[in-house]
Short mmCIF file of C-alpha atoms in Angstrom, two decimals:
data_model
loop_
_atom_site.label_atom_id
_atom_site.label_comp_id
_atom_site.label_asym_id
_atom_site.label_seq_id
_atom_site.Cartn_x
_atom_site.Cartn_y
_atom_site.Cartn_z
CA MET A 1 27.91 12.26 13.09
CA LEU A 2 24.12 13.16 13.49
CA GLU A 3 23.90 10.76 16.39
CA GLN A 4 27.12 12.08 18.45
CA GLN A 5 25.47 15.75 17.51
CA LEU A 6 21.97 14.47 19.23
CA GLU A 7 24.14 13.05 22.30
CA GLN A 8 25.68 16.87 22.62
CA ASP A 9 22.16 18.38 22.30
CA ILE A 10 20.86 15.96 25.00
CA LYS A 11 23.71 17.08 27.41
CA THR A 12 23.29 20.64 26.51
CA ALA A 13 19.64 20.56 26.87
CA LEU A 14 19.87 18.92 30.31
CA LEU A 15 22.68 21.21 31.52
CA ALA A 16 20.61 24.35 30.96
CA GLY A 17 17.28 22.64 32.53
CA GLU A 18 15.45 22.32 29.37
CA LYS A 19 13.48 19.18 30.53
CA VAL A 20 11.09 19.48 27.58
CA LYS A 21 13.79 19.70 24.90
CA ALA A 22 16.05 17.11 27.09
CA THR A 23 12.81 14.63 26.86
CA THR A 24 12.13 14.99 23.07
CA LEU A 25 15.65 14.44 22.36
CA ARG A 26 15.82 11.47 24.44
CA GLY A 27 12.98 10.07 22.51
CA LEU A 28 14.28 10.50 19.43
CA LYS A 29 17.54 8.72 20.64
CA ALA A 30 15.31 5.90 21.53
CA THR A 31 13.70 5.91 18.38
CA LEU A 32 17.24 5.50 16.58
CA LEU A 33 18.40 2.75 18.85
CA ASN A 34 15.07 0.94 17.88
CA VAL A 35 16.16 1.37 14.16
CA LYS A 36 19.83 0.10 15.11
CA VAL A 37 18.38 -3.03 17.02
CA ALA A 38 16.22 -3.91 14.37
CA SER A 39 18.73 -3.82 11.38
CA GLY A 40 21.58 -5.30 13.35
CA LYS A 41 23.65 -2.12 13.54
CA ARG A 42 23.48 -1.42 17.37
CA GLU A 43 27.42 -1.61 17.39
CA ALA A 44 28.08 -0.06 14.00
CA GLY A 45 25.69 2.81 14.15
CA LEU A 46 23.65 4.54 11.19
CA THR A 47 24.75 6.76 9.10
CA ASP A 48 23.72 10.12 8.48
CA ASP A 49 21.69 8.95 5.44
CA GLU A 50 20.18 6.68 7.37
CA VAL A 51 19.34 8.71 10.33
CA LEU A 52 18.00 11.65 8.75
CA PRO A 53 14.90 9.84 7.46
CA ILE A 54 14.07 8.67 10.64
CA PHE A 55 14.40 12.52 12.12
CA ARG A 56 12.10 13.47 9.42
CA GLN A 57 9.50 10.74 10.01
CA ARG A 58 9.37 11.53 13.51
CA SER A 59 9.10 15.27 12.97
CA GLN A 60 5.86 14.47 10.42
CA LYS A 61 4.58 12.28 13.06
CA SER A 62 4.91 15.10 15.95
CA ALA A 63 3.31 17.75 13.58
CA LYS A 64 0.41 15.54 12.77
CA ARG A 65 0.09 15.05 16.49
CA ALA A 66 0.03 18.87 17.16
CA LEU A 67 -2.66 19.40 14.58
CA ILE A 68 -4.93 17.26 15.73
CA SER A 69 -4.66 18.46 19.21
CA MET A 70 -5.13 21.95 18.42
CA SER A 71 -8.25 21.13 16.23
CA LYS A 72 -9.60 18.98 19.21
CA VAL A 73 -9.01 21.98 21.34
CA ALA A 74 -10.77 24.63 18.78
CA THR A 75 -14.00 22.34 18.36
CA LYS A 76 -14.55 22.00 22.04
CA LYS A 77 -17.88 23.96 22.76
CA LYS A 78 -17.28 26.68 25.38
CA PRO A 79 -20.05 27.48 27.59
CA THR A 80 -21.81 30.59 27.49
CA LEU A 81 -23.34 32.56 30.15
CA ASN A 82 -27.29 33.06 29.69
#
């Protein structure tokens, strides 16, 4: 069910011209495909119980990358005028 919702959300984002959202959702779809292939469930698909931890893990990685990026920007020294 979640996989079908993901497909629908990708279509909606594309039709609305939301490129960043569509790209993000496509990346999530690619992650699911990689997991399905690795586990031999490409044709059968994953259950919602198998999909949720993948979504959660991907979300945590994205949040961590965002925090790292923000901290790098915050620690850059800004030039001062003398």
